[in-house]
Each structure stands twice: as C-alpha cells, then as structure tokens.
C-alpha cells in the first residue's frame, strides 16, 4: 500500500510544527538580558535588595553597518527588587521591568560589603539550583559600597559595565596577581569544606560614586567614577572578616598556586634604584607531614622571570649580579609568603588550603583534627622555601644609566 | 521464533548505549561519592558476572527468550507467573527510564514544557522503532553509538582544553576506606545500570551466531564500564565531590563550565543530545524486552504488534510512578535498586541456573 505523493507531502508538512523547539518560547525581544546581579541587605530587615544590570541591546548590537543602532542611549539600566529570597526579589522586579529577566548571560555576581559582613553562607542556593545561571558566573564583593551602586557605574571602551569589570578582573588577575576569580561552584565547594575559608576579590568605586550612573561620567577623559578591582575579601565561616591587600593578597595567591604573572621590585645594591622583575612562571607545592603529632607544612615555590626595568647602573651581563638579584627576589618571595601565612594564622582562618593538603596526604590524621582545625591551623609550623631564576633581561644587558 | 537477526557488532552497540542510558548523566556515586569511579569499575566485574549468567542460560536454550526458558526450566505452571512478573518489571522499569529522562530534560532545559508532552514525544519514537523490530533498532544503534562516542570525545576534549579539571578533587582516594566504595558498587551500581542488562535476555535470541553473544557482550560491558568510570571521575574532578553528589544532572553542570577563550562555551547542548540518544536506546530496548515477553506469554505471533499497547501503558505508567522527583529518586534507590533489581536481575536468574543444573543432572534426558 503506497501512499500517494500528496498524502506523503501533507504528512511531512504536519511534522514541521514539531521542529519549532521549546514549549515556552521566549522571543529575544521579550527578554531582558542581565549582565550582572548585585545583592545587598536592606538595613534593619531580613530583606535582600537585588539589583540587575540590564543590557540595552540597541546600544550594543550593530545594525548592519558595524556601528551600534543607537549609540547615544544608555548602554544599561539597573532595576532593583526586594524580597526575603533572591528568587522572590527577581520575580518581584517584573513590576518595573518591561521584559522578563534572562539570566543565562550573567558574568558577575556582586555582593555588597555590608551583606558580606553579615554572612553569605545561605546566599547561593538559587544560583546553584537555577538552570539558567551558569556556574561560570564570577563573584566580586563591592568594597565599601552597595552592590547596587557599583552596578550603576558606566564605563567607556567596554560599553557593558559587567563586561568591563569582568575584563578588569581577568586582566589584573593575569598581570598583577592580587585578585582571584571565584565562581559560584568554587564558593559552594569552599563553604561546605571544613578545611578551607572563602576568598572573593573586591571591587570599589574610585572617585565620586554618585557620578558613576550619570551619562556625564562618560563625557570625561578621566572618569569621575571608576570601578577598580581591589584586594581580596577574607571570609570566616561565611562572614567577611577583613581585606587582604597588596603583598598579603599576593602572598596568599602564591601559596594557593594561583599566581600567574606579577612584578616584584628588587632594590639595587649600592645606590638608590630598583630592578623590576617580571615573574613569568611560578608554581607552588605545599606538602604536609606529621612531626611529633603536629602537622607541619612546607611551601615550596619555583619561579622564573625576567628583568624588565632597571633604574640603577648595574651590569646585568655579569653572573654575580644576576645571582644577587635572584637571591633578593627569593628572599622577597619568601617574605611575602611568610607574611601571608602569619596573617592567615592570626585570623585563624585557613584561606591557604593547608587543611585540604593534609586531608589528601594524611586522611586519617585529618579526620581526627577536622573539628578543631582552625585552632590547629593558627599555630601549626610552616617552612617556606623559594627557588628563583632570572632568565633574561629584555633587549639590553647594561642599562644606559651610568654610575 | 524470530526471523530477524542482529550481529555481534550491533549487540555491542546496543549494550554500550544501554549502559550509558541515564547512568552517564546521573550522580550514581551514592555513598562513595569521591571514589565513584572505583565503585563503577568494581561493579563492572559483577556486571560481567551477571551477564555471564544471562548468556549461559541463553546458550542452553538458544531459540527461546527469557520467558521461554523460564517456562522450560520451571515448568509451565511455575514458569508462567514468573515470566508474567518479568513483564511487569520490564514495563515498570521502562516507565522509570522514560520518566527519568523526561525529568532531566525538564529540569535542565524545558522548564515550562509539561513532562507528559516530552514523555509522549519520546515514547512515540520508541514505539515506532520497536514496532519496526529489533533489527531496525540494532542498526540504528550502530549508527548512534558513533554519534554518542563523537559527542563524548568532543565533550571530553573541551573539558580538558578549558583546564577546569582539578585532579585533587579525587583525593584522598579511599578517604573513608573500602566500605563505602564496595557498598556503592554492590548495592547500587551493580544493579543500576549493570543489573538492568537482564533486558538483553530478550534480545540475545535474535543473534545470528549464538556464540558471539558472550564475547561482544562482555567486551561492551567492559568498554561501557570504563567510559562510565572515566566520565564520573571527570565530573567529580570538575565539580568537587559535594556538588557532584547533590546535583541532579552533574554531567550537564560539568560541561556547562567549559569556556575556552570566551569563545567555545555553553556546550551543555551536547549533554542533552547524548542523554536523549542513549536514553532512547535504553528505553527502546527495555520496551522491546517487555513486548517479547508479553508476546511469548499471550501467544502473539508477531511481538511488534504489541509495541503500541505496551508503549502506551509505559507512557501512562511513567506519569503515575511518582509524584515528584525526590520521591522518584527515593523509590529508585530503595525499591528498584534495593528490592526489584536484586530479585529480577540476580536472584531469579541464579535460581534458574541452579534449577537448570539440577534438572540436567537428575532429570530425564530430554531430546532437544
């Protein structure tokens, strides 16, 4: 029995509606694409205040010719909703948002400092449970300012501020290594870990924060308000305790083997002057061992770098000079790491991952120490050793500076 | 009894796809969590043992399927009810496979689509392929195994390339000793997905050479066990044991973390595709097992004719099996893995084996 061509054609046509995809189709024009979410706590209440940085597509999307369709409009708008849960706040925002909020493209999750100080332990369930939000979303703590304010700051070059802040975080992490990027899953893995304490990079507004949300912010060559990635927030049991800055931040990242490249200034021997050494490679190993029933941690760093600038007369062609710089550099590395350890111990907060190291190498001992880990960590013995190698010195050996 | 024939390679493909089924994407670690990969490998040994029993029974009665030899071994009066129980078991198990797939799709991608619609679409295709017979199913399987392997290889390469693997998440190995590892392996993973291969007792009689069943079957189990173990080790090392254990759909999460140069990202579609393909085969094979048993019990000449009625029962049963996902998961762990699978996949086949040996040793010589 062969169906005629017409019948078969009709049957084929009948299949077309099944190809259209999902049930609840949401057209692009009915969605508000969110670049970043900010979470604050309303003062004196249990309500969260959740802000959404919504991308205005007409300023970003190019209309054929390569320029944005509407380049003069505001690139973003910030909506804010309140609620006892994040999800409630999100849905409540529908009262002011003309389109449904769409979360798949969130790059940043910004937590206000006051909320961070109250505690963030229970904040992340929604971000883990929702299928729209990707685990690749990065976290920042808004330093000394509400997350809502931080989301409003307009940025040049990168029109979408979420992308701008994300770009800053990524590039400073790579070039300066005093920040780290932490995803939602890292936070959760740290919060549930009995051994590790949470670290999240900070971002603050430099300048007059009330100017940040105005269009006029972009009309200055030097921005009145700018977002700066600054320092690392140290949490203890989910509460922000203090900030790690400069060398402490770098030392901490060094121990966690998260240092990519950075610059270490080494003073010259005789006169005033400094050699700037670029650390190009660095790897850290932490080993735990038990000595007299106490855990001892050995941190070993092996680093390579180049001399990229010298402001004193020194002949880098001589082996002794290079060796001297290597020694100094090694000492400086060890100092920064020791300071970071000392600081973490003074906070009795294992931000360095020592507990995990112990768990991996001595799981049985770890089981016994687990419950009182932070007090053991605070007084455990550590040894730091670095090996540093200067490989080359750029396009010159001797600087033009004469003695 | 069946004229359709499949070859050893096709059997290999079917078993591989069947084992991947939903086991590839669900967190099957249970109490072992971090050492789940070890549990899978251990369970695989037992899985091969179980398969050996199924294959041995099939070899004794090469032209009979499961219900056929149950009745031959136990006699018609005892055998018929036992076979009938198997029919119920296959239908129920298939409903669960269907429901599981639907739930995963709704959770991860189709959040507002009624699950019945997804299940119905899915079952429609399953009914179609099953009504075409095992040969068509096997040939489709051959083609799609290649698809799944390519998807899997692509996913693995991308996860490796984006550098999100944290190998230290797998340590300390055996942090809590062997107990949880063995418990997961032999209480859970041996049953799901390895014990479920009992469905193949209905497929084996379609082999063109009865001797090829053991070799390609065991090979398929070993390969799929290794792939499963590797995949779950990767999931744990990307997500950490805790997130892995708590999530509904860990492979999806792991792949959604892929981000290479801010360009290759959002690859979770691959996982959905893999899930749909492999779950489709698992569902179709179990459905086929159900109709073969039903046809044998009710003396239907062409089992394919039963595809529609049995398929519709499976579809509606899949909706009734549980009220919600947590209940579904609980039943899966306690009832299916705890009671039904040990009974249907281990106890009954073992009993059949023993009865068979006793009858052969003491019974009158039968002329085959």
mmCIF file with all atom_site columns, N, CA and C in Angstrom, chain A residues 18 21-24 26 104-107 125 128 131-132 134-136 166 184-186 188-189 192 196 356 359-361 363-364 367, chain B residues 34 107-114 117 121 168 171-172 175-176 238-243 246 252-253 256-259 262 266 268:
data_model
loop_
_atom_site.group_PDB
_atom_site.id
_atom_site.type_symbol
_atom_site.label_atom_id
_atom_site.label_alt_id
_atom_site.label_comp_id
_atom_site.label_asym_id
_atom_site.label_entity_id
_atom_site.label_seq_id
_atom_site.pdbx_PDB_ins_code
_atom_site.Cartn_x
_atom_site.Cartn_y
_atom_site.Cartn_z
_atom_site.occupancy
_atom_site.B_iso_or_equiv
_atom_site.pdbx_formal_charge
_atom_site.auth_seq_id
_atom_site.auth_comp_id
_atom_site.auth_asym_id
_atom_site.auth_atom_id
_atom_site.pdbx_PDB_model_num
ATOM 1   N N  . UNK A 1 18  ? 6.552  20.395 14.838 1.00 0.00 ? 18  UNK A N  1
ATOM 2   C CA . UNK A 1 18  ? 7.331  19.783 15.914 1.00 0.00 ? 18  UNK A CA 1
ATOM 3   C C  . UNK A 1 18  ? 8.774  20.269 15.929 1.00 0.00 ? 18  UNK A C  1
ATOM 4   N N  . UNK A 1 21  ? 10.862 23.770 18.517 1.00 0.00 ? 21  UNK A N  1
ATOM 5   C CA . UNK A 1 21  ? 11.622 23.912 19.735 1.00 0.00 ? 21  UNK A CA 1
ATOM 6   C C  . UNK A 1 21  ? 10.768 23.903 20.972 1.00 0.00 ? 21  UNK A C  1
ATOM 7   N N  . UNK A 1 22  ? 11.160 24.704 21.952 1.00 0.00 ? 22  UNK A N  1
ATOM 8   C CA . UNK A 1 22  ? 10.594 24.527 23.283 1.00 0.00 ? 22  UNK A CA 1
ATOM 9   C C  . UNK A 1 22  ? 9.162  25.014 23.391 1.00 0.00 ? 22  UNK A C  1
ATOM 10  N N  . UNK A 1 23  ? 8.603  24.630 24.475 1.00 0.00 ? 23  UNK A N  1
ATOM 11  C CA . UNK A 1 23  ? 7.207  24.906 24.769 1.00 0.00 ? 23  UNK A CA 1
ATOM 12  C C  . UNK A 1 23  ? 6.997  26.386 25.037 1.00 0.00 ? 23  UNK A C  1
ATOM 13  N N  . UNK A 1 24  ? 7.785  26.872 25.973 1.00 0.00 ? 24  UNK A N  1
ATOM 14  C CA . UNK A 1 24  ? 7.590  28.276 26.358 1.00 0.00 ? 24  UNK A CA 1
ATOM 15  C C  . UNK A 1 24  ? 8.567  29.132 25.586 1.00 0.00 ? 24  UNK A C  1
ATOM 16  N N  . UNK A 1 26  ? 10.419 32.030 24.280 1.00 0.00 ? 26  UNK A N  1
ATOM 17  C CA . UNK A 1 26  ? 10.541 33.428 24.692 1.00 0.00 ? 26  UNK A CA 1
ATOM 18  C C  . UNK A 1 26  ? 11.368 34.114 23.622 1.00 0.00 ? 26  UNK A C  1
ATOM 19  N N  . UNK A 1 104 ? 20.935 33.784 31.597 1.00 0.00 ? 104 UNK A N  1
ATOM 20  C CA . UNK A 1 104 ? 21.990 32.905 31.101 1.00 0.00 ? 104 UNK A CA 1
ATOM 21  C C  . UNK A 1 104 ? 23.305 33.620 30.807 1.00 0.00 ? 104 UNK A C  1
ATOM 22  N N  . UNK A 1 105 ? 23.265 34.937 30.705 1.00 0.00 ? 105 UNK A N  1
ATOM 23  C CA . UNK A 1 105 ? 24.491 35.626 30.300 1.00 0.00 ? 105 UNK A CA 1
ATOM 24  C C  . UNK A 1 105 ? 25.114 36.451 31.413 1.00 0.00 ? 105 UNK A C  1
ATOM 25  N N  . UNK A 1 106 ? 24.771 36.102 32.644 1.00 0.00 ? 106 UNK A N  1
ATOM 26  C CA . UNK A 1 106 ? 25.343 36.843 33.762 1.00 0.00 ? 106 UNK A CA 1
ATOM 27  C C  . UNK A 1 106 ? 26.837 36.575 33.843 1.00 0.00 ? 106 UNK A C  1
ATOM 28  N N  . UNK A 1 107 ? 27.594 37.644 33.941 1.00 0.00 ? 107 UNK A N  1
ATOM 29  C CA . UNK A 1 107 ? 29.033 37.453 34.078 1.00 0.00 ? 107 UNK A CA 1
ATOM 30  C C  . UNK A 1 107 ? 29.460 37.641 35.525 1.00 0.00 ? 107 UNK A C  1
ATOM 31  N N  . UNK A 1 125 ? 22.120 29.274 47.147 1.00 0.00 ? 125 UNK A N  1
ATOM 32  C CA . UNK A 1 125 ? 21.306 28.141 46.711 1.00 0.00 ? 125 UNK A CA 1
ATOM 33  C C  . UNK A 1 125 ? 20.632 28.406 45.381 1.00 0.00 ? 125 UNK A C  1
ATOM 34  N N  . UNK A 1 128 ? 22.800 28.013 42.395 1.00 0.00 ? 128 UNK A N  1
ATOM 35  C CA . UNK A 1 128 ? 23.175 26.640 42.100 1.00 0.00 ? 128 UNK A CA 1
ATOM 36  C C  . UNK A 1 128 ? 21.986 25.882 41.528 1.00 0.00 ? 128 UNK A C  1
ATOM 37  N N  . UNK A 1 131 ? 18.610 26.616 36.562 1.00 0.00 ? 131 UNK A N  1
ATOM 38  C CA . UNK A 1 131 ? 19.302 26.045 35.406 1.00 0.00 ? 131 UNK A CA 1
ATOM 39  C C  . UNK A 1 131 ? 19.702 27.124 34.410 1.00 0.00 ? 131 UNK A C  1
ATOM 40  N N  . UNK A 1 132 ? 19.207 28.341 34.605 1.00 0.00 ? 132 UNK A N  1
ATOM 41  C CA . UNK A 1 132 ? 19.555 29.401 33.671 1.00 0.00 ? 132 UNK A CA 1
ATOM 42  C C  . UNK A 1 132 ? 20.932 29.985 33.982 1.00 0.00 ? 132 UNK A C  1
ATOM 43  N N  . UNK A 1 134 ? 24.735 30.040 34.869 1.00 0.00 ? 134 UNK A N  1
ATOM 44  C CA . UNK A 1 134 ? 25.861 29.123 34.655 1.00 0.00 ? 134 UNK A CA 1
ATOM 45  C C  . UNK A 1 134 ? 26.819 29.223 35.822 1.00 0.00 ? 134 UNK A C  1
ATOM 46  N N  . UNK A 1 135 ? 27.504 28.118 36.031 1.00 0.00 ? 135 UNK A N  1
ATOM 47  C CA . UNK A 1 135 ? 28.475 28.114 37.116 1.00 0.00 ? 135 UNK A CA 1
ATOM 48  C C  . UNK A 1 135 ? 29.666 29.004 36.806 1.00 0.00 ? 135 UNK A C  1
ATOM 49  N N  . UNK A 1 136 ? 29.774 29.457 35.565 1.00 0.00 ? 136 UNK A N  1
ATOM 50  C CA . UNK A 1 136 ? 30.938 30.269 35.209 1.00 0.00 ? 136 UNK A CA 1
ATOM 51  C C  . UNK A 1 136 ? 30.802 31.724 35.657 1.00 0.00 ? 136 UNK A C  1
ATOM 52  N N  . UNK A 1 166 ? 34.419 42.503 34.472 1.00 0.00 ? 166 UNK A N  1
ATOM 53  C CA . UNK A 1 166 ? 34.911 41.145 34.249 1.00 0.00 ? 166 UNK A CA 1
ATOM 54  C C  . UNK A 1 166 ? 36.279 41.190 33.576 1.00 0.00 ? 166 UNK A C  1
ATOM 55  N N  . UNK A 1 184 ? 30.653 30.514 41.224 1.00 0.00 ? 184 UNK A N  1
ATOM 56  C CA . UNK A 1 184 ? 29.650 30.093 42.196 1.00 0.00 ? 184 UNK A CA 1
ATOM 57  C C  . UNK A 1 184 ? 29.990 28.718 42.762 1.00 0.00 ? 184 UNK A C  1
ATOM 58  N N  . UNK A 1 185 ? 30.468 27.819 41.891 1.00 0.00 ? 185 UNK A N  1
ATOM 59  C CA . UNK A 1 185 ? 30.759 26.469 42.381 1.00 0.00 ? 185 UNK A CA 1
ATOM 60  C C  . UNK A 1 185 ? 31.956 26.458 43.316 1.00 0.00 ? 185 UNK A C  1
ATOM 61  N N  . UNK A 1 186 ? 32.953 27.339 43.044 1.00 0.00 ? 186 UNK A N  1
ATOM 62  C CA . UNK A 1 186 ? 34.092 27.418 43.965 1.00 0.00 ? 186 UNK A CA 1
ATOM 63  C C  . UNK A 1 186 ? 33.619 27.858 45.346 1.00 0.00 ? 186 UNK A C  1
ATOM 64  N N  . UNK A 1 188 ? 30.697 27.500 46.698 1.00 0.00 ? 188 UNK A N  1
ATOM 65  C CA . UNK A 1 188 ? 29.958 26.451 47.400 1.00 0.00 ? 188 UNK A CA 1
ATOM 66  C C  . UNK A 1 188 ? 30.910 25.376 47.895 1.00 0.00 ? 188 UNK A C  1
ATOM 67  N N  . UNK A 1 189 ? 31.849 24.984 47.033 1.00 0.00 ? 189 UNK A N  1
ATOM 68  C CA . UNK A 1 189 ? 32.816 23.968 47.469 1.00 0.00 ? 189 UNK A CA 1
ATOM 69  C C  . UNK A 1 189 ? 33.611 24.441 48.676 1.00 0.00 ? 189 UNK A C  1
ATOM 70  N N  . UNK A 1 192 ? 31.276 24.545 52.026 1.00 0.00 ? 192 UNK A N  1
ATOM 71  C CA . UNK A 1 192 ? 30.972 23.279 52.681 1.00 0.00 ? 192 UNK A CA 1
ATOM 72  C C  . UNK A 1 192 ? 32.228 22.586 53.172 1.00 0.00 ? 192 UNK A C  1
ATOM 73  N N  . UNK A 1 196 ? 38.623 24.819 54.450 1.00 0.00 ? 196 UNK A N  1
ATOM 74  C CA . UNK A 1 196 ? 39.025 25.971 53.668 1.00 0.00 ? 196 UNK A CA 1
ATOM 75  C C  . UNK A 1 196 ? 38.127 27.157 53.960 1.00 0.00 ? 196 UNK A C  1
ATOM 76  N N  . UNK A 1 356 ? 43.194 21.077 53.271 1.00 0.00 ? 356 UNK A N  1
ATOM 77  C CA . UNK A 1 356 ? 42.968 20.161 52.154 1.00 0.00 ? 356 UNK A CA 1
ATOM 78  C C  . UNK A 1 356 ? 44.211 19.341 51.866 1.00 0.00 ? 356 UNK A C  1
ATOM 79  N N  . UNK A 1 359 ? 44.403 16.717 54.352 1.00 0.00 ? 359 UNK A N  1
ATOM 80  C CA . UNK A 1 359 ? 43.375 15.698 54.088 1.00 0.00 ? 359 UNK A CA 1
ATOM 81  C C  . UNK A 1 359 ? 43.801 14.762 52.971 1.00 0.00 ? 359 UNK A C  1
ATOM 82  N N  . UNK A 1 360 ? 44.445 15.321 51.950 1.00 0.00 ? 360 UNK A N  1
ATOM 83  C CA . UNK A 1 360 ? 44.843 14.480 50.827 1.00 0.00 ? 360 UNK A CA 1
ATOM 84  C C  . UNK A 1 360 ? 46.000 13.557 51.177 1.00 0.00 ? 360 UNK A C  1
ATOM 85  N N  . UNK A 1 361 ? 46.950 14.089 52.014 1.00 0.00 ? 361 UNK A N  1
ATOM 86  C CA . UNK A 1 361 ? 48.118 13.257 52.264 1.00 0.00 ? 361 UNK A CA 1
ATOM 87  C C  . UNK A 1 361 ? 47.965 12.408 53.531 1.00 0.00 ? 361 UNK A C  1
ATOM 88  N N  . UNK A 1 363 ? 44.785 11.380 55.328 1.00 0.00 ? 363 UNK A N  1
ATOM 89  C CA . UNK A 1 363 ? 43.333 11.421 55.582 1.00 0.00 ? 363 UNK A CA 1
ATOM 90  C C  . UNK A 1 363 ? 42.945 10.972 56.991 1.00 0.00 ? 363 UNK A C  1
ATOM 91  N N  . UNK A 1 364 ? 43.678 10.027 57.554 1.00 0.00 ? 364 UNK A N  1
ATOM 92  C CA . UNK A 1 364 ? 43.285 9.537  58.884 1.00 0.00 ? 364 UNK A CA 1
ATOM 93  C C  . UNK A 1 364 ? 43.531 10.592 59.961 1.00 0.00 ? 364 UNK A C  1
ATOM 94  N N  . UNK A 1 367 ? 40.939 13.356 59.826 1.00 0.00 ? 367 UNK A N  1
ATOM 95  C CA . UNK A 1 367 ? 39.659 13.018 60.465 1.00 0.00 ? 367 UNK A CA 1
ATOM 96  C C  . UNK A 1 367 ? 39.685 13.405 61.935 1.00 0.00 ? 367 UNK A C  1
ATOM 97  N N  . UNK B 2 34  ? 33.363 10.521 46.124 1.00 0.00 ? 34  UNK B N  1
ATOM 98  C CA . UNK B 2 34  ? 34.642 10.852 45.511 1.00 0.00 ? 34  UNK B CA 1
ATOM 99  C C  . UNK B 2 34  ? 35.254 9.652  44.789 1.00 0.00 ? 34  UNK B C  1
ATOM 100 N N  . UNK B 2 107 ? 14.137 19.587 33.974 1.00 0.00 ? 107 UNK B N  1
ATOM 101 C CA . UNK B 2 107 ? 14.959 20.332 34.934 1.00 0.00 ? 107 UNK B CA 1
ATOM 102 C C  . UNK B 2 107 ? 16.001 21.178 34.236 1.00 0.00 ? 107 UNK B C  1
ATOM 103 N N  . UNK B 2 108 ? 16.579 20.629 33.178 1.00 0.00 ? 108 UNK B N  1
ATOM 104 C CA . UNK B 2 108 ? 17.757 21.315 32.656 1.00 0.00 ? 108 UNK B CA 1
ATOM 105 C C  . UNK B 2 108 ? 17.429 22.281 31.526 1.00 0.00 ? 108 UNK B C  1
ATOM 106 N N  . UNK B 2 109 ? 16.416 21.993 30.732 1.00 0.00 ? 109 UNK B N  1
ATOM 107 C CA . UNK B 2 109 ? 16.246 22.848 29.569 1.00 0.00 ? 109 UNK B CA 1
ATOM 108 C C  . UNK B 2 109 ? 14.802 23.275 29.338 1.00 0.00 ? 109 UNK B C  1
ATOM 109 N N  . UNK B 2 110 ? 13.870 22.340 29.426 1.00 0.00 ? 110 UNK B N  1
ATOM 110 C CA . UNK B 2 110 ? 12.493 22.663 29.012 1.00 0.00 ? 110 UNK B CA 1
ATOM 111 C C  . UNK B 2 110 ? 11.642 22.957 30.232 1.00 0.00 ? 110 UNK B C  1
ATOM 112 N N  . UNK B 2 111 ? 11.928 24.065 30.908 1.00 0.00 ? 111 UNK B N  1
ATOM 113 C CA . UNK B 2 111 ? 11.358 24.222 32.240 1.00 0.00 ? 111 UNK B CA 1
ATOM 114 C C  . UNK B 2 111 ? 9.843  24.381 32.267 1.00 0.00 ? 111 UNK B C  1
ATOM 115 N N  . UNK B 2 112 ? 9.252  24.890 31.214 1.00 0.00 ? 112 UNK B N  1
ATOM 116 C CA . UNK B 2 112 ? 7.812  25.094 31.258 1.00 0.00 ? 112 UNK B CA 1
ATOM 117 C C  . UNK B 2 112 ? 7.049  24.058 30.437 1.00 0.00 ? 112 UNK B C  1
ATOM 118 N N  . UNK B 2 113 ? 7.757  23.157 29.791 1.00 0.00 ? 113 UNK B N  1
ATOM 119 C CA . UNK B 2 113 ? 7.061  22.150 28.994 1.00 0.00 ? 113 UNK B CA 1
ATOM 120 C C  . UNK B 2 113 ? 6.486  21.085 29.930 1.00 0.00 ? 113 UNK B C  1
ATOM 121 N N  . UNK B 2 114 ? 5.209  20.753 29.779 1.00 0.00 ? 114 UNK B N  1
ATOM 122 C CA . UNK B 2 114 ? 4.675  19.672 30.612 1.00 0.00 ? 114 UNK B CA 1
ATOM 123 C C  . UNK B 2 114 ? 5.454  18.393 30.345 1.00 0.00 ? 114 UNK B C  1
ATOM 124 N N  . UNK B 2 117 ? 4.169  15.905 27.771 1.00 0.00 ? 117 UNK B N  1
ATOM 125 C CA . UNK B 2 117 ? 4.404  16.163 26.350 1.00 0.00 ? 117 UNK B CA 1
ATOM 126 C C  . UNK B 2 117 ? 5.766  15.619 25.934 1.00 0.00 ? 117 UNK B C  1
ATOM 127 N N  . UNK B 2 121 ? 6.248  12.494 23.300 1.00 0.00 ? 121 UNK B N  1
ATOM 128 C CA . UNK B 2 121 ? 7.042  12.608 22.072 1.00 0.00 ? 121 UNK B CA 1
ATOM 129 C C  . UNK B 2 121 ? 8.119  11.536 22.051 1.00 0.00 ? 121 UNK B C  1
ATOM 130 N N  . UNK B 2 168 ? 42.893 17.172 42.075 1.00 0.00 ? 168 UNK B N  1
ATOM 131 C CA . UNK B 2 168 ? 42.962 16.926 43.519 1.00 0.00 ? 168 UNK B CA 1
ATOM 132 C C  . UNK B 2 168 ? 41.586 16.719 44.138 1.00 0.00 ? 168 UNK B C  1
ATOM 133 N N  . UNK B 2 171 ? 41.090 13.279 45.420 1.00 0.00 ? 171 UNK B N  1
ATOM 134 C CA . UNK B 2 171 ? 41.860 12.783 46.550 1.00 0.00 ? 171 UNK B CA 1
ATOM 135 C C  . UNK B 2 171 ? 41.299 13.347 47.848 1.00 0.00 ? 171 UNK B C  1
ATOM 136 N N  . UNK B 2 172 ? 41.452 12.734 48.990 1.00 0.00 ? 172 UNK B N  1
ATOM 137 C CA . UNK B 2 172 ? 42.149 11.467 49.190 1.00 0.00 ? 172 UNK B CA 1
ATOM 138 C C  . UNK B 2 172 ? 41.341 10.287 48.661 1.00 0.00 ? 172 UNK B C  1
ATOM 139 N N  . UNK B 2 175 ? 39.266 7.769  51.156 1.00 0.00 ? 175 UNK B N  1
ATOM 140 C CA . UNK B 2 175 ? 39.369 8.523  52.392 1.00 0.00 ? 175 UNK B CA 1
ATOM 141 C C  . UNK B 2 175 ? 38.598 7.864  53.523 1.00 0.00 ? 175 UNK B C  1
ATOM 142 N N  . UNK B 2 176 ? 37.498 7.215  53.206 1.00 0.00 ? 176 UNK B N  1
ATOM 143 C CA . UNK B 2 176 ? 36.710 6.546  54.241 1.00 0.00 ? 176 UNK B CA 1
ATOM 144 C C  . UNK B 2 176 ? 36.865 5.033  54.168 1.00 0.00 ? 176 UNK B C  1
ATOM 145 N N  . UNK B 2 238 ? 35.809 17.920 38.128 1.00 0.00 ? 238 UNK B N  1
ATOM 146 C CA . UNK B 2 238 ? 35.438 19.279 37.718 1.00 0.00 ? 238 UNK B CA 1
ATOM 147 C C  . UNK B 2 238 ? 34.611 19.957 38.801 1.00 0.00 ? 238 UNK B C  1
ATOM 148 N N  . UNK B 2 239 ? 33.661 19.231 39.369 1.00 0.00 ? 239 UNK B N  1
ATOM 149 C CA . UNK B 2 239 ? 32.695 19.869 40.260 1.00 0.00 ? 239 UNK B CA 1
ATOM 150 C C  . UNK B 2 239 ? 33.064 19.766 41.730 1.00 0.00 ? 239 UNK B C  1
ATOM 151 N N  . UNK B 2 240 ? 33.862 18.807 42.094 1.00 0.00 ? 240 UNK B N  1
ATOM 152 C CA . UNK B 2 240 ? 34.077 18.516 43.505 1.00 0.00 ? 240 UNK B CA 1
ATOM 153 C C  . UNK B 2 240 ? 33.024 17.512 43.949 1.00 0.00 ? 240 UNK B C  1
ATOM 154 N N  . UNK B 2 241 ? 33.421 16.660 44.896 1.00 0.00 ? 241 UNK B N  1
ATOM 155 C CA . UNK B 2 241 ? 32.545 15.536 45.254 1.00 0.00 ? 241 UNK B CA 1
ATOM 156 C C  . UNK B 2 241 ? 31.209 16.018 45.798 1.00 0.00 ? 241 UNK B C  1
ATOM 157 N N  . UNK B 2 242 ? 31.215 17.132 46.492 1.00 0.00 ? 242 UNK B N  1
ATOM 158 C CA . UNK B 2 242 ? 29.974 17.568 47.134 1.00 0.00 ? 242 UNK B CA 1
ATOM 159 C C  . UNK B 2 242 ? 28.935 18.023 46.124 1.00 0.00 ? 242 UNK B C  1
ATOM 160 N N  . UNK B 2 243 ? 29.329 18.919 45.224 1.00 0.00 ? 243 UNK B N  1
ATOM 161 C CA . UNK B 2 243 ? 28.374 19.389 44.220 1.00 0.00 ? 243 UNK B CA 1
ATOM 162 C C  . UNK B 2 243 ? 27.941 18.225 43.348 1.00 0.00 ? 243 UNK B C  1
ATOM 163 N N  . UNK B 2 246 ? 25.252 16.273 45.091 1.00 0.00 ? 246 UNK B N  1
ATOM 164 C CA . UNK B 2 246 ? 23.990 16.940 45.359 1.00 0.00 ? 246 UNK B CA 1
ATOM 165 C C  . UNK B 2 246 ? 23.236 17.308 44.097 1.00 0.00 ? 246 UNK B C  1
ATOM 166 N N  . UNK B 2 252 ? 25.857 17.619 32.981 1.00 0.00 ? 252 UNK B N  1
ATOM 167 C CA . UNK B 2 252 ? 25.389 18.871 32.402 1.00 0.00 ? 252 UNK B CA 1
ATOM 168 C C  . UNK B 2 252 ? 26.141 20.052 33.008 1.00 0.00 ? 252 UNK B C  1
ATOM 169 N N  . UNK B 2 253 ? 26.255 20.034 34.337 1.00 0.00 ? 253 UNK B N  1
ATOM 170 C CA . UNK B 2 253 ? 26.963 21.110 35.034 1.00 0.00 ? 253 UNK B CA 1
ATOM 171 C C  . UNK B 2 253 ? 28.422 21.160 34.621 1.00 0.00 ? 253 UNK B C  1
ATOM 172 N N  . UNK B 2 256 ? 28.780 22.520 31.234 1.00 0.00 ? 256 UNK B N  1
ATOM 173 C CA . UNK B 2 256 ? 28.419 23.940 31.116 1.00 0.00 ? 256 UNK B CA 1
ATOM 174 C C  . UNK B 2 256 ? 29.515 24.838 31.660 1.00 0.00 ? 256 UNK B C  1
ATOM 175 N N  . UNK B 2 257 ? 30.485 24.252 32.371 1.00 0.00 ? 257 UNK B N  1
ATOM 176 C CA . UNK B 2 257 ? 31.600 25.069 32.849 1.00 0.00 ? 257 UNK B CA 1
ATOM 177 C C  . UNK B 2 257 ? 32.663 25.298 31.779 1.00 0.00 ? 257 UNK B C  1
ATOM 178 N N  . UNK B 2 258 ? 32.526 24.591 30.674 1.00 0.00 ? 258 UNK B N  1
ATOM 179 C CA . UNK B 2 258 ? 33.537 24.729 29.625 1.00 0.00 ? 258 UNK B CA 1
ATOM 180 C C  . UNK B 2 258 ? 33.555 26.157 29.105 1.00 0.00 ? 258 UNK B C  1
ATOM 181 N N  . UNK B 2 259 ? 34.729 26.719 29.059 1.00 0.00 ? 259 UNK B N  1
ATOM 182 C CA . UNK B 2 259 ? 34.874 28.051 28.490 1.00 0.00 ? 259 UNK B CA 1
ATOM 183 C C  . UNK B 2 259 ? 36.280 28.175 27.942 1.00 0.00 ? 259 UNK B C  1
ATOM 184 N N  . UNK B 2 262 ? 36.709 32.367 25.969 1.00 0.00 ? 262 UNK B N  1
ATOM 185 C CA . UNK B 2 262 ? 35.436 33.095 25.897 1.00 0.00 ? 262 UNK B CA 1
ATOM 186 C C  . UNK B 2 262 ? 34.721 32.868 24.573 1.00 0.00 ? 262 UNK B C  1
ATOM 187 N N  . UNK B 2 266 ? 29.093 27.282 26.634 1.00 0.00 ? 266 UNK B N  1
ATOM 188 C CA . UNK B 2 266 ? 27.684 26.856 26.562 1.00 0.00 ? 266 UNK B CA 1
ATOM 189 C C  . UNK B 2 266 ? 27.547 25.588 25.737 1.00 0.00 ? 266 UNK B C  1
ATOM 190 N N  . UNK B 2 268 ? 26.432 22.796 26.815 1.00 0.00 ? 268 UNK B N  1
ATOM 191 C CA . UNK B 2 268 ? 25.563 21.836 27.504 1.00 0.00 ? 268 UNK B CA 1
ATOM 192 C C  . UNK B 2 268 ? 24.603 21.131 26.553 1.00 0.00 ? 268 UNK B C  1
#
